């Protein structure tokens, strides 16, 4: 039984008992029943609104779930964010180490083993300042 139905029952009960608003007690009882009726209507409105909001939130949740599945199923985290490293051999001490692309783009780094400053020429990919390599066809001392 809903709150509205319970208040309607109380109204019917008061009428059935012959409660009149001519007495002090009758006026009080009818006033209390009227307040309960207003409260019951407010509660019913809130319940309806809550049910409507719940349906809307469920629909949004389903739409979001679909979008997440569509987006993340096609997304391969390892493929897109795998950082590429380049192997470097220090010409001074001969130690091998790896650097990321950002370090290469900066143009140079100090060797972590001996502290020698190494410069990178990104035009041909060579680390030697006087390579004269055939890949780029130029000498670095030009």
PDB file of N, CA, C and O in Angstrom, residues 31-82:
ATOM      1  N   UNK A  31      -7.272  18.516   9.799  1.00  0.00           N
ATOM      2  CA  UNK A  31      -6.088  19.288   9.408  1.00  0.00           C
ATOM      3  C   UNK A  31      -4.865  18.367   9.277  1.00  0.00           C
ATOM      4  O   UNK A  31      -4.077  18.486   8.331  1.00  0.00           O
ATOM      5  N   UNK A  32      -4.717  17.443  10.222  1.00  0.00           N
ATOM      6  CA  UNK A  32      -3.603  16.485  10.167  1.00  0.00           C
ATOM      7  C   UNK A  32      -3.725  15.611   8.924  1.00  0.00           C
ATOM      8  O   UNK A  32      -2.734  15.360   8.214  1.00  0.00           O
ATOM      9  N   UNK A  33      -4.929  15.163   8.624  1.00  0.00           N
ATOM     10  CA  UNK A  33      -5.137  14.317   7.441  1.00  0.00           C
ATOM     11  C   UNK A  33      -4.842  15.110   6.162  1.00  0.00           C
ATOM     12  O   UNK A  33      -4.244  14.582   5.218  1.00  0.00           O
ATOM     13  N   UNK A  34      -5.206  16.406   6.108  1.00  0.00           N
ATOM     14  CA  UNK A  34      -4.901  17.238   4.938  1.00  0.00           C
ATOM     15  C   UNK A  34      -3.389  17.408   4.746  1.00  0.00           C
ATOM     16  O   UNK A  34      -2.881  17.344   3.629  1.00  0.00           O
ATOM     17  N   UNK A  35      -2.663  17.619   5.852  1.00  0.00           N
ATOM     18  CA  UNK A  35      -1.197  17.729   5.769  1.00  0.00           C
ATOM     19  C   UNK A  35      -0.600  16.406   5.291  1.00  0.00           C
ATOM     20  O   UNK A  35       0.289  16.380   4.436  1.00  0.00           O
ATOM     21  N   UNK A  36      -1.097  15.303   5.826  1.00  0.00           N
ATOM     22  CA  UNK A  36      -0.614  13.987   5.386  1.00  0.00           C
ATOM     23  C   UNK A  36      -0.897  13.771   3.900  1.00  0.00           C
ATOM     24  O   UNK A  36      -0.071  13.196   3.184  1.00  0.00           O
ATOM     25  N   UNK A  37      -2.038  14.242   3.424  1.00  0.00           N
ATOM     26  CA  UNK A  37      -2.385  14.122   2.016  1.00  0.00           C
ATOM     27  C   UNK A  37      -1.398  14.911   1.154  1.00  0.00           C
ATOM     28  O   UNK A  37      -0.918  14.417   0.124  1.00  0.00           O
ATOM     29  N   UNK A  38      -1.071  16.148   1.579  1.00  0.00           N
ATOM     30  CA  UNK A  38      -0.091  16.962   0.835  1.00  0.00           C
ATOM     31  C   UNK A  38       1.283  16.285   0.819  1.00  0.00           C
ATOM     32  O   UNK A  38       1.958  16.235  -0.224  1.00  0.00           O
ATOM     33  N   UNK A  39       1.684  15.764   1.964  1.00  0.00           N
ATOM     34  CA  UNK A  39       2.975  15.066   2.034  1.00  0.00           C
ATOM     35  C   UNK A  39       2.991  13.820   1.149  1.00  0.00           C
ATOM     36  O   UNK A  39       3.990  13.521   0.475  1.00  0.00           O
ATOM     37  N   UNK A  40       1.895  13.088   1.147  1.00  0.00           N
ATOM     38  CA  UNK A  40       1.808  11.881   0.322  1.00  0.00           C
ATOM     39  C   UNK A  40       1.932  12.229  -1.156  1.00  0.00           C
ATOM     40  O   UNK A  40       2.594  11.523  -1.923  1.00  0.00           O
ATOM     41  N   UNK A  41       1.309  13.341  -1.571  1.00  0.00           N
ATOM     42  CA  UNK A  41       1.395  13.767  -2.977  1.00  0.00           C
ATOM     43  C   UNK A  41       2.833  14.164  -3.324  1.00  0.00           C
ATOM     44  O   UNK A  41       3.339  13.832  -4.404  1.00  0.00           O
ATOM     45  N   UNK A  42       3.503  14.857  -2.393  1.00  0.00           N
ATOM     46  CA  UNK A  42       4.900  15.251  -2.621  1.00  0.00           C
ATOM     47  C   UNK A  42       5.801  14.023  -2.736  1.00  0.00           C
ATOM     48  O   UNK A  42       6.668  13.952  -3.605  1.00  0.00           O
ATOM     49  N   UNK A  43       5.584  13.059  -1.864  1.00  0.00           N
ATOM     50  CA  UNK A  43       6.368  11.825  -1.908  1.00  0.00           C
ATOM     51  C   UNK A  43       6.136  11.099  -3.230  1.00  0.00           C
ATOM     52  O   UNK A  43       7.083  10.611  -3.866  1.00  0.00           O
ATOM     53  N   UNK A  44       4.897  11.051  -3.673  1.00  0.00           N
ATOM     54  CA  UNK A  44       4.576  10.388  -4.936  1.00  0.00           C
ATOM     55  C   UNK A  44       5.260  11.087  -6.105  1.00  0.00           C
ATOM     56  O   UNK A  44       5.814  10.433  -6.995  1.00  0.00           O
ATOM     57  N   UNK A  45       5.257  12.431  -6.106  1.00  0.00           N
ATOM     58  CA  UNK A  45       5.944  13.191  -7.156  1.00  0.00           C
ATOM     59  C   UNK A  45       7.443  12.903  -7.153  1.00  0.00           C
ATOM     60  O   UNK A  45       8.060  12.712  -8.208  1.00  0.00           O
ATOM     61  N   UNK A  46       8.035  12.860  -5.956  1.00  0.00           N
ATOM     62  CA  UNK A  46       9.469  12.562  -5.845  1.00  0.00           C
ATOM     63  C   UNK A  46       9.793  11.152  -6.333  1.00  0.00           C
ATOM     64  O   UNK A  46      10.817  10.931  -6.987  1.00  0.00           O
ATOM     65  N   UNK A  47       8.944  10.199  -6.001  1.00  0.00           N
ATOM     66  CA  UNK A  47       9.159   8.827  -6.467  1.00  0.00           C
ATOM     67  C   UNK A  47       9.095   8.749  -7.985  1.00  0.00           C
ATOM     68  O   UNK A  47       9.911   8.067  -8.615  1.00  0.00           O
ATOM     69  N   UNK A  48       8.109   9.446  -8.591  1.00  0.00           N
ATOM     70  CA  UNK A  48       8.004   9.459 -10.049  1.00  0.00           C
ATOM     71  C   UNK A  48       9.237  10.098 -10.687  1.00  0.00           C
ATOM     72  O   UNK A  48       9.783   9.590 -11.666  1.00  0.00           O
ATOM     73  N   UNK A  49       9.673  11.220 -10.116  1.00  0.00           N
ATOM     74  CA  UNK A  49      10.847  11.924 -10.640  1.00  0.00           C
ATOM     75  C   UNK A  49      12.102  11.055 -10.511  1.00  0.00           C
ATOM     76  O   UNK A  49      12.907  10.973 -11.436  1.00  0.00           O
ATOM     77  N   UNK A  50      12.244  10.385  -9.373  1.00  0.00           N
ATOM     78  CA  UNK A  50      13.396   9.508  -9.156  1.00  0.00           C
ATOM     79  C   UNK A  50      13.393   8.348 -10.151  1.00  0.00           C
ATOM     80  O   UNK A  50      14.445   7.981 -10.692  1.00  0.00           O
ATOM     81  N   UNK A  51      12.240   7.786 -10.411  1.00  0.00           N
ATOM     82  CA  UNK A  51      12.146   6.684 -11.375  1.00  0.00           C
ATOM     83  C   UNK A  51      12.535   7.168 -12.770  1.00  0.00           C
ATOM     84  O   UNK A  51      13.250   6.469 -13.503  1.00  0.00           O
ATOM     85  N   UNK A  52      12.078   8.374 -13.135  1.00  0.00           N
ATOM     86  CA  UNK A  52      12.421   8.932 -14.451  1.00  0.00           C
ATOM     87  C   UNK A  52      13.928   9.186 -14.554  1.00  0.00           C
ATOM     88  O   UNK A  52      14.559   8.862 -15.570  1.00  0.00           O
ATOM     89  N   UNK A  53      14.506   9.759 -13.502  1.00  0.00           N
ATOM     90  CA  UNK A  53      15.957  10.002 -13.496  1.00  0.00           C
ATOM     91  C   UNK A  53      16.745   8.695 -13.577  1.00  0.00           C
ATOM     92  O   UNK A  53      17.763   8.617 -14.270  1.00  0.00           O
ATOM     93  N   UNK A  54      16.272   7.693 -12.874  1.00  0.00           N
ATOM     94  CA  UNK A  54      16.944   6.394 -12.903  1.00  0.00           C
ATOM     95  C   UNK A  54      16.956   5.820 -14.312  1.00  0.00           C
ATOM     96  O   UNK A  54      17.980   5.294 -14.772  1.00  0.00           O
ATOM     97  N   UNK A  55      15.839   5.930 -15.008  1.00  0.00           N
ATOM     98  CA  UNK A  55      15.775   5.454 -16.392  1.00  0.00           C
ATOM     99  C   UNK A  55      16.753   6.218 -17.284  1.00  0.00           C
ATOM    100  O   UNK A  55      17.450   5.625 -18.114  1.00  0.00           O
ATOM    101  N   UNK A  56      16.821   7.542 -17.092  1.00  0.00           N
ATOM    102  CA  UNK A  56      17.729   8.352 -17.906  1.00  0.00           C
ATOM    103  C   UNK A  56      19.185   8.014 -17.617  1.00  0.00           C
ATOM    104  O   UNK A  56      19.998   7.894 -18.537  1.00  0.00           O
ATOM    105  N   UNK A  57      19.525   7.853 -16.348  1.00  0.00           N
ATOM    106  CA  UNK A  57      20.900   7.507 -15.978  1.00  0.00           C
ATOM    107  C   UNK A  57      21.264   6.122 -16.513  1.00  0.00           C
ATOM    108  O   UNK A  57      22.377   5.910 -17.009  1.00  0.00           O
ATOM    109  N   UNK A  58      20.333   5.188 -16.456  1.00  0.00           N
ATOM    110  CA  UNK A  58      20.592   3.854 -17.005  1.00  0.00           C
ATOM    111  C   UNK A  58      20.844   3.928 -18.509  1.00  0.00           C
ATOM    112  O   UNK A  58      21.744   3.254 -19.032  1.00  0.00           O
ATOM    113  N   UNK A  59      20.070   4.755 -19.212  1.00  0.00           N
ATOM    114  CA  UNK A  59      20.262   4.907 -20.655  1.00  0.00           C
ATOM    115  C   UNK A  59      21.622   5.533 -20.961  1.00  0.00           C
ATOM    116  O   UNK A  59      22.331   5.096 -21.869  1.00  0.00           O
ATOM    117  N   UNK A  60      22.000   6.538 -20.174  1.00  0.00           N
ATOM    118  CA  UNK A  60      23.312   7.175 -20.359  1.00  0.00           C
ATOM    119  C   UNK A  60      24.420   6.173 -20.067  1.00  0.00           C
ATOM    120  O   UNK A  60      25.414   6.104 -20.794  1.00  0.00           O
ATOM    121  N   UNK A  61      24.256   5.373 -19.030  1.00  0.00           N
ATOM    122  CA  UNK A  61      25.249   4.367 -18.677  1.00  0.00           C
ATOM    123  C   UNK A  61      25.427   3.345 -19.800  1.00  0.00           C
ATOM    124  O   UNK A  61      26.546   2.962 -20.135  1.00  0.00           O
ATOM    125  N   UNK A  62      24.324   2.924 -20.385  1.00  0.00           N
ATOM    126  CA  UNK A  62      24.401   1.978 -21.501  1.00  0.00           C
ATOM    127  C   UNK A  62      25.100   2.608 -22.704  1.00  0.00           C
ATOM    128  O   UNK A  62      25.931   1.967 -23.355  1.00  0.00           O
ATOM    129  N   UNK A  63      24.774   3.872 -23.003  1.00  0.00           N
ATOM    130  CA  UNK A  63      25.421   4.568 -24.120  1.00  0.00           C
ATOM    131  C   UNK A  63      26.918   4.712 -23.873  1.00  0.00           C
ATOM    132  O   UNK A  63      27.733   4.502 -24.776  1.00  0.00           O
ATOM    133  N   UNK A  64      27.279   5.075 -22.649  1.00  0.00           N
ATOM    134  CA  UNK A  64      28.685   5.219 -22.307  1.00  0.00           C
ATOM    135  C   UNK A  64      29.415   3.886 -22.400  1.00  0.00           C
ATOM    136  O   UNK A  64      30.540   3.815 -22.896  1.00  0.00           O
ATOM    137  N   UNK A  65      28.775   2.826 -21.955  1.00  0.00           N
ATOM    138  CA  UNK A  65      29.365   1.493 -22.039  1.00  0.00           C
ATOM    139  C   UNK A  65      29.629   1.116 -23.492  1.00  0.00           C
ATOM    140  O   UNK A  65      30.687   0.587 -23.831  1.00  0.00           O
ATOM    141  N   UNK A  66      28.669   1.428 -24.357  1.00  0.00           N
ATOM    142  CA  UNK A  66      28.839   1.150 -25.792  1.00  0.00           C
ATOM    143  C   UNK A  66      30.010   1.937 -26.358  1.00  0.00           C
ATOM    144  O   UNK A  66      30.845   1.395 -27.089  1.00  0.00           O
ATOM    145  N   UNK A  67      30.091   3.218 -26.000  1.00  0.00           N
ATOM    146  CA  UNK A  67      31.198   4.049 -26.484  1.00  0.00           C
ATOM    147  C   UNK A  67      32.547   3.535 -25.976  1.00  0.00           C
ATOM    148  O   UNK A  67      33.517   3.478 -26.743  1.00  0.00           O
ATOM    149  N   UNK A  68      32.597   3.171 -24.704  1.00  0.00           N
ATOM    150  CA  UNK A  68      33.846   2.642 -24.156  1.00  0.00           C
ATOM    151  C   UNK A  68      34.259   1.367 -24.870  1.00  0.00           C
ATOM    152  O   UNK A  68      35.433   1.193 -25.201  1.00  0.00           O
ATOM    153  N   UNK A  69      33.317   0.491 -25.098  1.00  0.00           N
ATOM    154  CA  UNK A  69      33.636  -0.760 -25.797  1.00  0.00           C
ATOM    155  C   UNK A  69      34.103  -0.497 -27.214  1.00  0.00           C
ATOM    156  O   UNK A  69      35.069  -1.089 -27.674  1.00  0.00           O
ATOM    157  N   UNK A  70      33.425   0.409 -27.915  1.00  0.00           N
ATOM    158  CA  UNK A  70      33.818   0.739 -29.286  1.00  0.00           C
ATOM    159  C   UNK A  70      35.202   1.365 -29.313  1.00  0.00           C
ATOM    160  O   UNK A  70      36.028   1.035 -30.157  1.00  0.00           O
ATOM    161  N   UNK A  71      35.473   2.269 -28.381  1.00  0.00           N
ATOM    162  CA  UNK A  71      36.750   2.978 -28.383  1.00  0.00           C
ATOM    163  C   UNK A  71      37.890   2.097 -27.896  1.00  0.00           C
ATOM    164  O   UNK A  71      38.920   2.006 -28.533  1.00  0.00           O
ATOM    165  N   UNK A  72      37.715   1.459 -26.750  1.00  0.00           N
ATOM    166  CA  UNK A  72      38.820   0.716 -26.154  1.00  0.00           C
ATOM    167  C   UNK A  72      39.055  -0.642 -26.791  1.00  0.00           C
ATOM    168  O   UNK A  72      40.152  -1.175 -26.692  1.00  0.00           O
ATOM    169  N   UNK A  73      38.065  -1.230 -27.458  1.00  0.00           N
ATOM    170  CA  UNK A  73      38.301  -2.497 -28.144  1.00  0.00           C
ATOM    171  C   UNK A  73      39.226  -2.297 -29.341  1.00  0.00           C
ATOM    172  O   UNK A  73      40.013  -3.171 -29.679  1.00  0.00           O
ATOM    173  N   UNK A  74      39.144  -1.129 -29.982  1.00  0.00           N
ATOM    174  CA  UNK A  74      39.992  -0.838 -31.135  1.00  0.00           C
ATOM    175  C   UNK A  74      41.345  -0.283 -30.724  1.00  0.00           C
ATOM    176  O   UNK A  74      42.221  -0.087 -31.535  1.00  0.00           O
ATOM    177  N   UNK A  75      41.533  -0.027 -29.460  1.00  0.00           N
ATOM    178  CA  UNK A  75      42.715   0.652 -28.950  1.00  0.00           C
ATOM    179  C   UNK A  75      43.691  -0.365 -28.384  1.00  0.00           C
ATOM    180  O   UNK A  75      43.366  -1.083 -27.457  1.00  0.00           O
ATOM    181  N   UNK A  76      44.858  -0.406 -28.959  1.00  0.00           N
ATOM    182  CA  UNK A  76      45.899  -1.302 -28.470  1.00  0.00           C
ATOM    183  C   UNK A  76      46.943  -0.457 -27.749  1.00  0.00           C
ATOM    184  O   UNK A  76      47.736   0.238 -28.377  1.00  0.00           O
ATOM    185  N   UNK A  77      46.917  -0.495 -26.431  1.00  0.00           N
ATOM    186  CA  UNK A  77      47.784   0.363 -25.628  1.00  0.00           C
ATOM    187  C   UNK A  77      49.259   0.101 -25.926  1.00  0.00           C
ATOM    188  O   UNK A  77      50.046   1.030 -26.034  1.00  0.00           O
ATOM    189  N   UNK A  78      49.651  -1.147 -26.062  1.00  0.00           N
ATOM    190  CA  UNK A  78      51.049  -1.458 -26.308  1.00  0.00           C
ATOM    191  C   UNK A  78      51.511  -0.896 -27.641  1.00  0.00           C
ATOM    192  O   UNK A  78      52.630  -0.428 -27.772  1.00  0.00           O
ATOM    193  N   UNK A  79      50.654  -0.932 -28.632  1.00  0.00           N
ATOM    194  CA  UNK A  79      51.023  -0.479 -29.964  1.00  0.00           C
ATOM    195  C   UNK A  79      51.146   1.036 -30.016  1.00  0.00           C
ATOM    196  O   UNK A  79      52.063   1.583 -30.617  1.00  0.00           O
ATOM    197  N   UNK A  80      50.225   1.752 -29.394  1.00  0.00           N
ATOM    198  CA  UNK A  80      50.194   3.202 -29.511  1.00  0.00           C
ATOM    199  C   UNK A  80      51.175   3.916 -28.585  1.00  0.00           C
ATOM    200  O   UNK A  80      51.654   4.985 -28.905  1.00  0.00           O
ATOM    201  N   UNK A  81      51.467   3.333 -27.427  1.00  0.00           N
ATOM    202  CA  UNK A  81      52.286   4.042 -26.472  1.00  0.00           C
ATOM    203  C   UNK A  81      53.644   3.387 -26.235  1.00  0.00           C
ATOM    204  O   UNK A  81      54.340   3.773 -25.312  1.00  0.00           O
ATOM    205  N   UNK A  82      54.004   2.429 -27.043  1.00  0.00           N
ATOM    206  CA  UNK A  82      55.286   1.791 -26.848  1.00  0.00           C
ATOM    207  C   UNK A  82      56.375   2.768 -27.279  1.00  0.00           C
ATOM    208  O   UNK A  82      56.442   3.184 -28.424  1.00  0.00           O
TER     209      UNK A  82
END
